[in-house]
mmCIF file of C-alpha atoms and ligand atoms in Angstrom:
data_model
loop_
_atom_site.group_PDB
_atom_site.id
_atom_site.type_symbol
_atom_site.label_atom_id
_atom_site.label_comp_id
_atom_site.label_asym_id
_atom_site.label_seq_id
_atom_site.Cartn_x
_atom_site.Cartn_y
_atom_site.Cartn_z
ATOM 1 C CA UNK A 1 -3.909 -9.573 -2.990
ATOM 2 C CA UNK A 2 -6.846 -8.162 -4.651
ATOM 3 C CA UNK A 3 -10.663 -8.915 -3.427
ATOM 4 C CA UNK A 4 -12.637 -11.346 -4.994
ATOM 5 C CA UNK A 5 -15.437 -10.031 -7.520
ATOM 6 C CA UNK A 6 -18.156 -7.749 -5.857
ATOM 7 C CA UNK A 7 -21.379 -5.918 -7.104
ATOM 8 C CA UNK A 8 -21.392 -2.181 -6.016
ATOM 9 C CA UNK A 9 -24.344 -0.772 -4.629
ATOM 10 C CA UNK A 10 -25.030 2.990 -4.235
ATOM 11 C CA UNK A 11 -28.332 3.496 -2.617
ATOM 12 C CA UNK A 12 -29.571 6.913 -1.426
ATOM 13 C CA UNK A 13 -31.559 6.187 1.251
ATOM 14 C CA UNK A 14 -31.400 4.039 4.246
ATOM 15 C CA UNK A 15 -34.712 2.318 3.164
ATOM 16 C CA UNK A 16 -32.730 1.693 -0.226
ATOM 17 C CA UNK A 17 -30.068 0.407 2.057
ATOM 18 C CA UNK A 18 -31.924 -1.774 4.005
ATOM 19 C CA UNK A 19 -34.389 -3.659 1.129
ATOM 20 C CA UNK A 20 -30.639 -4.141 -0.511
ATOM 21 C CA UNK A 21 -29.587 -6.004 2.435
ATOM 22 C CA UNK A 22 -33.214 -7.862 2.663
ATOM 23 C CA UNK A 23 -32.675 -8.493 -1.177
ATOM 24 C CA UNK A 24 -29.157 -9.395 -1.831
ATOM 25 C CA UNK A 25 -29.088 -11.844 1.734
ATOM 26 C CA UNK A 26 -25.847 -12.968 3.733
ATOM 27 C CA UNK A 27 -23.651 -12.412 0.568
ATOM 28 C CA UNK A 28 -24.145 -8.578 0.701
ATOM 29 C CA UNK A 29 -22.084 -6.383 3.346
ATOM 30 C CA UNK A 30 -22.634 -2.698 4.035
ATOM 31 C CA UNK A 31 -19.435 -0.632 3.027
ATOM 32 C CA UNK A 32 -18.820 2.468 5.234
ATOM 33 C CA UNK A 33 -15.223 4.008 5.422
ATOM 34 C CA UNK A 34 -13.455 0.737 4.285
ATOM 35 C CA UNK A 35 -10.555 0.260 6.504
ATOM 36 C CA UNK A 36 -11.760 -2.530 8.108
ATOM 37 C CA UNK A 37 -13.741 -4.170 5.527
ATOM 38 C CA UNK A 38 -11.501 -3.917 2.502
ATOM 39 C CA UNK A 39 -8.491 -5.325 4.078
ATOM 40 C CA UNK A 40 -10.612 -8.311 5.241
ATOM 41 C CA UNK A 41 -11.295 -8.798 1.384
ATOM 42 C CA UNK A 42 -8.122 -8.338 0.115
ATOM 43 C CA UNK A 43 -6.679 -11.072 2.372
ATOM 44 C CA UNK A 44 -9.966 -13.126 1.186
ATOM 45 C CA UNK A 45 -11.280 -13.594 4.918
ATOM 46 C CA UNK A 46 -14.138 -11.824 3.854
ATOM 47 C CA UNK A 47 -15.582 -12.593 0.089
ATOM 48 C CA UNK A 48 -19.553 -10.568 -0.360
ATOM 49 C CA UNK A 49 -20.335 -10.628 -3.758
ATOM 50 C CA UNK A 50 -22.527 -7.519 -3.019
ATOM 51 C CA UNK A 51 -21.435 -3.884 -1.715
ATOM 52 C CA UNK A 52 -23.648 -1.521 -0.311
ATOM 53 C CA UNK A 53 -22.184 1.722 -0.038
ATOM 54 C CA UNK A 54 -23.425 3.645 2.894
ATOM 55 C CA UNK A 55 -21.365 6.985 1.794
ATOM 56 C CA UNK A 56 -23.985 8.283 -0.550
ATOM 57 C CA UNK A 57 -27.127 7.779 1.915
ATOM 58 C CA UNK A 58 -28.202 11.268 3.252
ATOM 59 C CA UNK A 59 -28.374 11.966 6.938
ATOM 60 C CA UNK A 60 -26.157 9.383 8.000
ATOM 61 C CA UNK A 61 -23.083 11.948 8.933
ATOM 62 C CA UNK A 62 -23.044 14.659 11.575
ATOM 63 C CA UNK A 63 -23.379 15.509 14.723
ATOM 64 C CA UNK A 64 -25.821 17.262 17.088
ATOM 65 C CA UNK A 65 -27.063 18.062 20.223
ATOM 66 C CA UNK A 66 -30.298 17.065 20.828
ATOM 67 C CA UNK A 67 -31.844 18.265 24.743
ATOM 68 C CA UNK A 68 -29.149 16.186 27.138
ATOM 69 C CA UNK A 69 -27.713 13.961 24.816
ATOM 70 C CA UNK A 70 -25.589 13.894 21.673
ATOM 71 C CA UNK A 71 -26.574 12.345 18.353
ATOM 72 C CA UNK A 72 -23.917 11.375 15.696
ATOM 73 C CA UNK A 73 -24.526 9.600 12.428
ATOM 74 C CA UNK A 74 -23.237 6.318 11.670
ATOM 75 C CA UNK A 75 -20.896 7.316 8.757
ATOM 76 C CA UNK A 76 -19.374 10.473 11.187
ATOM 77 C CA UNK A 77 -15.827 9.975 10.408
ATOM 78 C CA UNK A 78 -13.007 9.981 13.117
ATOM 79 C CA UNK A 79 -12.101 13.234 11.697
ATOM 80 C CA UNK A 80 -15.204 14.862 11.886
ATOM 81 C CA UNK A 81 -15.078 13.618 15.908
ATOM 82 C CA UNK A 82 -11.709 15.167 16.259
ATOM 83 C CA UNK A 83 -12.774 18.375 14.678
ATOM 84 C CA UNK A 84 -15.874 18.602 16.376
ATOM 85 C CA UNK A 85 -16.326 21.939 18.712
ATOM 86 C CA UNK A 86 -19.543 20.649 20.349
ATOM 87 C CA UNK A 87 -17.709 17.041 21.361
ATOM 88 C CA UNK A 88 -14.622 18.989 22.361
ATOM 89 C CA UNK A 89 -17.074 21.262 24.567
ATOM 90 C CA UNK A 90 -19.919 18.364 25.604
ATOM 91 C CA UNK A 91 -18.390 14.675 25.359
ATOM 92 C CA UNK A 92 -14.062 15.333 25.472
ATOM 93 C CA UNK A 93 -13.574 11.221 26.113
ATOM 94 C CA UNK A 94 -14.952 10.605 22.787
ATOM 95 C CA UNK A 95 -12.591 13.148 21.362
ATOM 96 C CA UNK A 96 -9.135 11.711 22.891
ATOM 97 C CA UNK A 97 -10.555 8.176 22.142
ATOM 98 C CA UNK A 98 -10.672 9.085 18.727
ATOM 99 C CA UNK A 99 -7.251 10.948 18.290
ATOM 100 C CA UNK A 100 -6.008 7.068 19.189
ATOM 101 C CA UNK A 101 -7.249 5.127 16.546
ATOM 102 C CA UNK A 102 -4.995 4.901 13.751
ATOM 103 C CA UNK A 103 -3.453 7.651 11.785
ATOM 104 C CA UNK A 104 -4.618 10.331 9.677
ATOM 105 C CA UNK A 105 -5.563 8.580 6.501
ATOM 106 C CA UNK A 106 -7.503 5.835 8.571
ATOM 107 C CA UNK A 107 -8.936 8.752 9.949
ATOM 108 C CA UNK A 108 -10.517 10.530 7.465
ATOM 109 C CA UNK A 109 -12.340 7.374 5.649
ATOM 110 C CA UNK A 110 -13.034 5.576 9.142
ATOM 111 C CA UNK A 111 -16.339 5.741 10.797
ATOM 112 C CA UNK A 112 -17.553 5.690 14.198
ATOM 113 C CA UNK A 113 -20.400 3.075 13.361
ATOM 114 C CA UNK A 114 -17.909 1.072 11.416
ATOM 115 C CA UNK A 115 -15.936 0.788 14.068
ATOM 116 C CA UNK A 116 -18.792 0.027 16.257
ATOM 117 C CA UNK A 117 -20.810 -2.567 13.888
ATOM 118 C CA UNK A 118 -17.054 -4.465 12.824
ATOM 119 C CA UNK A 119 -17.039 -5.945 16.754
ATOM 120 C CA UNK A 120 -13.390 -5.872 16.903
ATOM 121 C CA UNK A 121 -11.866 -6.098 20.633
ATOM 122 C CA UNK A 122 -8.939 -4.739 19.320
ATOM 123 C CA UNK A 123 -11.103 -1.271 18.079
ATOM 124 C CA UNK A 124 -11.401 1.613 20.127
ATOM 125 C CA UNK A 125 -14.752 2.874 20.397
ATOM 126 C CA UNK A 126 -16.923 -0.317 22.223
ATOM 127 C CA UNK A 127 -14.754 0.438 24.937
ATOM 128 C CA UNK A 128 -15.339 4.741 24.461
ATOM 129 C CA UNK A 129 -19.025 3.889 24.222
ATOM 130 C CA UNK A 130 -19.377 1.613 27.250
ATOM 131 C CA UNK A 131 -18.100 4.054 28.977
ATOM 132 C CA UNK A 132 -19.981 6.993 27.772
ATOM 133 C CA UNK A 133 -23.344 4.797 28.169
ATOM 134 C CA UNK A 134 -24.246 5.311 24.742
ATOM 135 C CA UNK A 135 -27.228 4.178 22.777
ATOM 136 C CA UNK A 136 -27.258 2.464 19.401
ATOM 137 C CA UNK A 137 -30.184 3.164 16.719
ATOM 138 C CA UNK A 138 -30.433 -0.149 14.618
ATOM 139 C CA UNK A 139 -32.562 0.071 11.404
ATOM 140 C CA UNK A 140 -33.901 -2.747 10.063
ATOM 141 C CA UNK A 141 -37.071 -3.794 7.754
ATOM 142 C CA UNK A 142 -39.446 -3.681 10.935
ATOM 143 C CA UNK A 143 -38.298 -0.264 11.915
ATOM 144 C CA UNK A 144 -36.006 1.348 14.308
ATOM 145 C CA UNK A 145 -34.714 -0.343 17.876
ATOM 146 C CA UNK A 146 -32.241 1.675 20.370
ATOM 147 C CA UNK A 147 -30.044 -0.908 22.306
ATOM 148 C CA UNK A 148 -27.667 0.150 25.098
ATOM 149 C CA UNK A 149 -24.213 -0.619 24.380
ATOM 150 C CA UNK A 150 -23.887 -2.459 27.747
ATOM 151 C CA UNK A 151 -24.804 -6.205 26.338
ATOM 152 C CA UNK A 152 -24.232 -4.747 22.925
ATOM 153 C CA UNK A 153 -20.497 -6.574 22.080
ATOM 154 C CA UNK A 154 -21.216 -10.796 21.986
ATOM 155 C CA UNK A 155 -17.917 -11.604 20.744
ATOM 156 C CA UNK A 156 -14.947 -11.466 18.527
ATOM 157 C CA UNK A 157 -16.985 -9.394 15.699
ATOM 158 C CA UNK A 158 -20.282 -10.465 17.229
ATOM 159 C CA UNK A 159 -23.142 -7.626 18.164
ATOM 160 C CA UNK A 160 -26.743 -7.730 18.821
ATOM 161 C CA UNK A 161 -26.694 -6.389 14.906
ATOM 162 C CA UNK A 162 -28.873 -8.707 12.831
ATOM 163 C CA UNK A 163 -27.739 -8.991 8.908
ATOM 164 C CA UNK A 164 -30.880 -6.921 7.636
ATOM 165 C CA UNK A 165 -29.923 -4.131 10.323
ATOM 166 C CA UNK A 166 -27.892 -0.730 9.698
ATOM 167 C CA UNK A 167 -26.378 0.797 12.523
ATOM 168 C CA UNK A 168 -27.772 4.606 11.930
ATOM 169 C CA UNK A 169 -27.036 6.852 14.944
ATOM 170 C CA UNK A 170 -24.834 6.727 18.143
ATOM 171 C CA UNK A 171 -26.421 8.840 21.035
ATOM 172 C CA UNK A 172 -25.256 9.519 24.320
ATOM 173 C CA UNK A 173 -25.852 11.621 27.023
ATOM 174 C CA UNK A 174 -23.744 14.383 27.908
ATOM 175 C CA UNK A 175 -22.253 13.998 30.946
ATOM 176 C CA UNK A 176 -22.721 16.204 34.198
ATOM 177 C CA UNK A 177 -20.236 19.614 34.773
ATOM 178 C CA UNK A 178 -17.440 18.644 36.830
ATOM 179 C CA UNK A 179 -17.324 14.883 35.146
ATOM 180 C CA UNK A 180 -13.326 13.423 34.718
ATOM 181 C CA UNK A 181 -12.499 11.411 31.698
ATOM 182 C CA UNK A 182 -9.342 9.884 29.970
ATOM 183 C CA UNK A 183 -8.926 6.930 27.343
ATOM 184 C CA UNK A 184 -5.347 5.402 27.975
ATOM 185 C CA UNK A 185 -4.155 3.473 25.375
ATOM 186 C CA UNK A 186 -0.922 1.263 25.268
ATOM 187 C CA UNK A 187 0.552 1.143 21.575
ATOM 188 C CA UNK A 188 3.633 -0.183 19.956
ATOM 189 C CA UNK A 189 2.989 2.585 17.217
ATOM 190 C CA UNK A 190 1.512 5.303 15.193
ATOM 191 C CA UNK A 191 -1.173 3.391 13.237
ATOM 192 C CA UNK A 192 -1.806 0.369 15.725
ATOM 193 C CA UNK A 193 -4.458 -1.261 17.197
ATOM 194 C CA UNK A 194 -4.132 -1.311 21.494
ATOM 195 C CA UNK A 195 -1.773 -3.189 23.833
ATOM 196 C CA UNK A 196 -4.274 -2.581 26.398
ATOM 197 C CA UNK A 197 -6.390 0.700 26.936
ATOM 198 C CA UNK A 198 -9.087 1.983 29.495
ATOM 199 C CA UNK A 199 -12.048 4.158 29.087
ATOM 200 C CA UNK A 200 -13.373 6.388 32.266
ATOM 201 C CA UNK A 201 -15.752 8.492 32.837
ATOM 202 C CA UNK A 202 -15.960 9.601 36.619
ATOM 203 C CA UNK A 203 -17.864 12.070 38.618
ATOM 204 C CA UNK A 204 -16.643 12.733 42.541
ATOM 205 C CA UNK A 205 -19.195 14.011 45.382
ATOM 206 C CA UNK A 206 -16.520 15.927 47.199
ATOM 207 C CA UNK A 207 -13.760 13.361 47.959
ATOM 208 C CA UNK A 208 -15.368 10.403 47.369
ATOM 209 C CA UNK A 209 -16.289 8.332 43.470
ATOM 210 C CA UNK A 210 -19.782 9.166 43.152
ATOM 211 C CA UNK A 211 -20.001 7.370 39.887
ATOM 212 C CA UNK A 212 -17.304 5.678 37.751
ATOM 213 C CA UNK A 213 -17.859 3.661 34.026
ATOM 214 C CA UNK A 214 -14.438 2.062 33.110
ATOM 215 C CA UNK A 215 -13.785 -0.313 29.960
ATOM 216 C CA UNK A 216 -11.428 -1.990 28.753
ATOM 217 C CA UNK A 217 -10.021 -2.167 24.712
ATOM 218 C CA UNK A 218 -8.451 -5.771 23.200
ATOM 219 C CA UNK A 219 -8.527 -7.493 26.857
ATOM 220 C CA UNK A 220 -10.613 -10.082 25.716
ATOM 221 C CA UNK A 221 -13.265 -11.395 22.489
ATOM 222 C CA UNK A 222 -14.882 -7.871 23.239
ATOM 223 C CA UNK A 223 -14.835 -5.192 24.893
ATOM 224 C CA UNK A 224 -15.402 -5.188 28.534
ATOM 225 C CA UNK A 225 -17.250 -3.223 31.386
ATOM 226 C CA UNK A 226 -14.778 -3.532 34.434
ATOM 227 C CA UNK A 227 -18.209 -3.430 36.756
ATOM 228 C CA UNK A 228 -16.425 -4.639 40.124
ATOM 229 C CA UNK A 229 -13.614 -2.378 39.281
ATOM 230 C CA UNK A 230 -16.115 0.166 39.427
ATOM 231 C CA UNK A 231 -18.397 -0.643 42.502
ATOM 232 C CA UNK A 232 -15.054 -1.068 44.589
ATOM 233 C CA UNK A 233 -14.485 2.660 43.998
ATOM 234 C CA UNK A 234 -17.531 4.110 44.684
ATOM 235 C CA UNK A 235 -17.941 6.077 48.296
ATOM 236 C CA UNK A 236 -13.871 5.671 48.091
ATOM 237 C CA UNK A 237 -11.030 8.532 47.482
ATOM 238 C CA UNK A 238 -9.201 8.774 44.429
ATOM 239 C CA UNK A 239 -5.664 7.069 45.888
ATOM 240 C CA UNK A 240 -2.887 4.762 46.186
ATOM 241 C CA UNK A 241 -5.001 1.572 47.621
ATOM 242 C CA UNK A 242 -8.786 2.226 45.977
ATOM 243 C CA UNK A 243 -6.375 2.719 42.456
ATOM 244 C CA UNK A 244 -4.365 -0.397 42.728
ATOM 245 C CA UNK A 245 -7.748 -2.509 44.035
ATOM 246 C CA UNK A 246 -9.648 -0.997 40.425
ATOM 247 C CA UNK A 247 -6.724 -1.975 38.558
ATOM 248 C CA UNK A 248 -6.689 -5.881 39.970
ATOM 249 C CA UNK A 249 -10.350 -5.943 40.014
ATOM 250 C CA UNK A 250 -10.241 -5.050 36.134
ATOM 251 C CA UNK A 251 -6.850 -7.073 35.696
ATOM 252 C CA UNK A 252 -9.076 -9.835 37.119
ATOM 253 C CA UNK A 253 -11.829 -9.955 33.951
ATOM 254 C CA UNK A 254 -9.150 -9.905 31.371
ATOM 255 C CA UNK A 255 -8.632 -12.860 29.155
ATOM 256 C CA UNK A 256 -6.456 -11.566 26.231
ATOM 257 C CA UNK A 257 -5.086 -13.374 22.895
ATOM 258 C CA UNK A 258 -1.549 -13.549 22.539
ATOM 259 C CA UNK A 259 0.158 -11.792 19.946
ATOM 260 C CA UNK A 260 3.041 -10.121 18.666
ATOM 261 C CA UNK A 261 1.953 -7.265 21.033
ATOM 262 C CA UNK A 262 3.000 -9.663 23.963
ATOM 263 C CA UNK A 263 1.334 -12.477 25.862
ATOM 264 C CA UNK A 264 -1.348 -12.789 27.637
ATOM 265 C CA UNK A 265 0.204 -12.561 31.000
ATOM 266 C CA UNK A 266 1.389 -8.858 30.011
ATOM 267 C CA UNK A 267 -0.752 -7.462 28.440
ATOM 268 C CA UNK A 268 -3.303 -8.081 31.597
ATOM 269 C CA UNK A 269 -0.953 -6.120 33.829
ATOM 270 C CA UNK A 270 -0.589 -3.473 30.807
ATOM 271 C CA UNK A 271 -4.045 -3.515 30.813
ATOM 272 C CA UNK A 272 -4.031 -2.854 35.053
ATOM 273 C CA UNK A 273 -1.879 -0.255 34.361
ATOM 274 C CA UNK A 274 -4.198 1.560 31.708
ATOM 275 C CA UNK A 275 -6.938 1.374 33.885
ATOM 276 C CA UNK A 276 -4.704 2.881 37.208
ATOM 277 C CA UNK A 277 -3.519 6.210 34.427
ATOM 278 C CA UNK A 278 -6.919 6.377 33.184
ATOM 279 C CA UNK A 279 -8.639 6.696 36.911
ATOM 280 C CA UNK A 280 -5.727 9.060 37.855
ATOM 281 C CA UNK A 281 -6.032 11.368 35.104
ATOM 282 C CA UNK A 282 -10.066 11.033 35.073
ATOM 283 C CA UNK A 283 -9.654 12.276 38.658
ATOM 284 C CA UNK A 284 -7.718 14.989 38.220
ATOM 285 C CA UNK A 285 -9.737 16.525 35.503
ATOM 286 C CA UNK A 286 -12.495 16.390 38.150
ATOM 287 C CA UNK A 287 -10.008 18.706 40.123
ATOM 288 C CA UNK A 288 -10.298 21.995 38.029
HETATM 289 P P1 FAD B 301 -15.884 -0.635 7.133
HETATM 290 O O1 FAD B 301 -14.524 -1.202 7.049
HETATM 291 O O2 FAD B 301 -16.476 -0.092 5.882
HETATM 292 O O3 FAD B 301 -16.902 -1.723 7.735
HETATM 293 C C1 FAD B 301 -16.541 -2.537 8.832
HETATM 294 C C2 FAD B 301 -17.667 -3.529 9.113
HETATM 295 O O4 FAD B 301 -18.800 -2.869 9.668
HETATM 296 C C3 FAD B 301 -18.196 -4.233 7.856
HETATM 297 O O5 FAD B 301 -18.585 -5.533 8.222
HETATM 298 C C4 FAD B 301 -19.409 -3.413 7.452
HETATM 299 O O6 FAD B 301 -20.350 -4.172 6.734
HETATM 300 C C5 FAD B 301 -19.949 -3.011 8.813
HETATM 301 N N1 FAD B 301 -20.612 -1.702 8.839
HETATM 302 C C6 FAD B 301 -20.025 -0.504 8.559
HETATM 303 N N2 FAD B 301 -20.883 0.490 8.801
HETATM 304 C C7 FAD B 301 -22.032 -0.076 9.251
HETATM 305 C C8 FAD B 301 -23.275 0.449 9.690
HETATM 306 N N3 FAD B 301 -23.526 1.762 9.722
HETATM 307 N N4 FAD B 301 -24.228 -0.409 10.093
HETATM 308 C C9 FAD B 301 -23.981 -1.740 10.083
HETATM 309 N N5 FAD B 301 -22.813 -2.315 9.692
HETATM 310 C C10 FAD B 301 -21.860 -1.478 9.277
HETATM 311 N N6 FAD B 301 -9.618 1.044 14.678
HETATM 312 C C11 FAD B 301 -9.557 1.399 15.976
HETATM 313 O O7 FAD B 301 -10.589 1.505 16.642
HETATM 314 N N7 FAD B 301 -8.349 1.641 16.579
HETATM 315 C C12 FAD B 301 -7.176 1.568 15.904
HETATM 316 O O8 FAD B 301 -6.116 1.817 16.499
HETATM 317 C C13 FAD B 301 -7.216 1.203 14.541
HETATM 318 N N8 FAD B 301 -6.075 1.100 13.817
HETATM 319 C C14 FAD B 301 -6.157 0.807 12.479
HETATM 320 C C15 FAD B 301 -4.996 0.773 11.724
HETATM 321 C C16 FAD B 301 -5.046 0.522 10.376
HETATM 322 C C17 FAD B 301 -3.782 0.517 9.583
HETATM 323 C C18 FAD B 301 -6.299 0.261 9.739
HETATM 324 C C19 FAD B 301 -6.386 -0.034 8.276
HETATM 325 C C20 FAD B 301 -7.470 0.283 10.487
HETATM 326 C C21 FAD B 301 -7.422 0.546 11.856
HETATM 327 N N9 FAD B 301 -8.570 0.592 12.630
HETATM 328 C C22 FAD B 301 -8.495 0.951 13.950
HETATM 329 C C23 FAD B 301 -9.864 0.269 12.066
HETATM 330 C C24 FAD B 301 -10.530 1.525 11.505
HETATM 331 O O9 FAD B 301 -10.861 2.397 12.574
HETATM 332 C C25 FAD B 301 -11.786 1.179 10.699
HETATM 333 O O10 FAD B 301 -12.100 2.329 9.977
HETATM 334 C C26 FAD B 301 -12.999 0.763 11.502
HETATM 335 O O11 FAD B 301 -12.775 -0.418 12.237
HETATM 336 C C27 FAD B 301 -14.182 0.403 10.583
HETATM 337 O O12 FAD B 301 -14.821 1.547 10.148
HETATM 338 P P2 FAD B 301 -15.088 1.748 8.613
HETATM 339 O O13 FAD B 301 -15.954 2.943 8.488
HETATM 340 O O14 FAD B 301 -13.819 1.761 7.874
HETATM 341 O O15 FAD B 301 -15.981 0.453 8.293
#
């Protein structure tokens, strides 16, 4: 099928951006990369009769260390995160995360604050950025807000985003020397969205969980912080018991949709079993 008719909108700043949005109303939607959007319209779930096209606003791609944390623009493609020698060197999670979503082509158009802003459970970065504790920078009429992305995802493609807002930069802190991280992610194939998958971030005082972030991709309407998960692993080793207690403990929060990627009653224990990898191979990348 072919969208319904749209106006295309080109502005060049993110002022220009955000008057078009105050302008145009609820019947304008920002455009970034496209892959989730234009499918939406195609299949007529979504019909805007305006496009604002975030690709030629200035400023709004890169990425860059600024003192202890790392900034990246909104329209930073998954490609530029994979390519990235500073996120490869300073943030690695957000680097694996990304080499899971999709394929090439998706990609190259894709952006990280698409991805972010579309509030799809079944997308991989809520779950990267819980994780990572990021910060969003929302930009609306009244100026700039940062909101954690703890309390960020409401719901099946619900955020704390208002409909005059632009997503503009993702920042978050780089994590301490010696930090473990893995993103395990369950997938039928190349080019789909998550069975299950786990985000961790973990840092060990000698034998013993320190601190711990885990999250949890397309186990529920969003993504989810597995907080008991985590407090029942801190002061504990990394090992057979304190793994399989995280795993029921984030097993336990899980309410997933049935689909063809199985039913709910598997794809909870798939999602138990992403979380068990992901703590196992955080840990031993805390090792060396
Ligand atoms: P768009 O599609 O352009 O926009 C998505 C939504 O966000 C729209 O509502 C738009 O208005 C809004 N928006 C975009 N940018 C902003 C902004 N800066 N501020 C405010 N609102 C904004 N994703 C995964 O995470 N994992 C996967 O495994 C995965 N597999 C995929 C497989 C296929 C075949 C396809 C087509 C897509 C897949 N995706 C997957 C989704 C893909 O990553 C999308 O690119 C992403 O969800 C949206 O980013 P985008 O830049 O394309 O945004």
């Amino acid at each position: 099928m072919t969208p319904a008719a749209f106006e295309y909108h080109a502005p060049r700043s993110v002022a220009d951006a955000i008057r078009l949005l105050g302008e145009l109303g609820p019947d304008a939607k920002l455009l970034a990369g496209g892959h989730s959007l234009l499918p939406m319209m195609k299949l007529r779930f979504a019909t805007p009769t305006h496009l604002i096209d975030l690709g030629k606003v200035p400023g709004l791609r890169g990425i860059r260390q600024v003192g202890d944390a790392i900034h990246i623009g909104a329209m930073t493609t998954e490609n530029d995160l994979l390519t990235s020698a500073l996120l490869a060197d300073k943030l690695p999670l957000l680097v694996e995360g990304a080499g899971w979503i999709a394929d090439p082509q998706v990609r190259y158009k894709g952006t990280i604050g698409g991805d972010i802003s579309h509030g799809d459970p079944g997308n991989d970065h809520p779950a990267l950025m819980l994780a990572l504790d990021a910060s969003f920078v929302l930009a609306g009429a009244q100026g700039e807000r940062v909101v954690k992305a703890d309390g960020y995802f409401l719901g099946m493609y619900s955020t704390l985003l208002e409909p005059d807002e632009i997503l503009s930069e993702i920042r978050i802190p780089i994590p301490p020397p010696g930090t473990g991280w893995s993103y395990q992610k369950l997938k039928r194939k190349t080019g789909d969205f998550a069975t299950a998958a786990t985000a961790v971030q973990l840092q060990m005082d000698g034998a013993k969980v320190a601190s711990v972030r885990i999250a949890l991709t397309n186990a529920a309407s969003t993504a989810l912080r597995a907080n008991d998960a985590e407090q029942s692993l801190i002061g504990q080793s990394i090992d057979n018991a304190s793994l399989a207690e995280a795993a029921r403990l984030a097993m336990a929060i899980c309410d997933p949709t049935a689909d063809q990627r199985g039913d709910a009653e598997y794809k909870v224990a798939m999602c138990g079993e992403m979380t068990r990898r992901a703590l196992q191979a955080a840990w031993a990348r805390t090792q060396h």
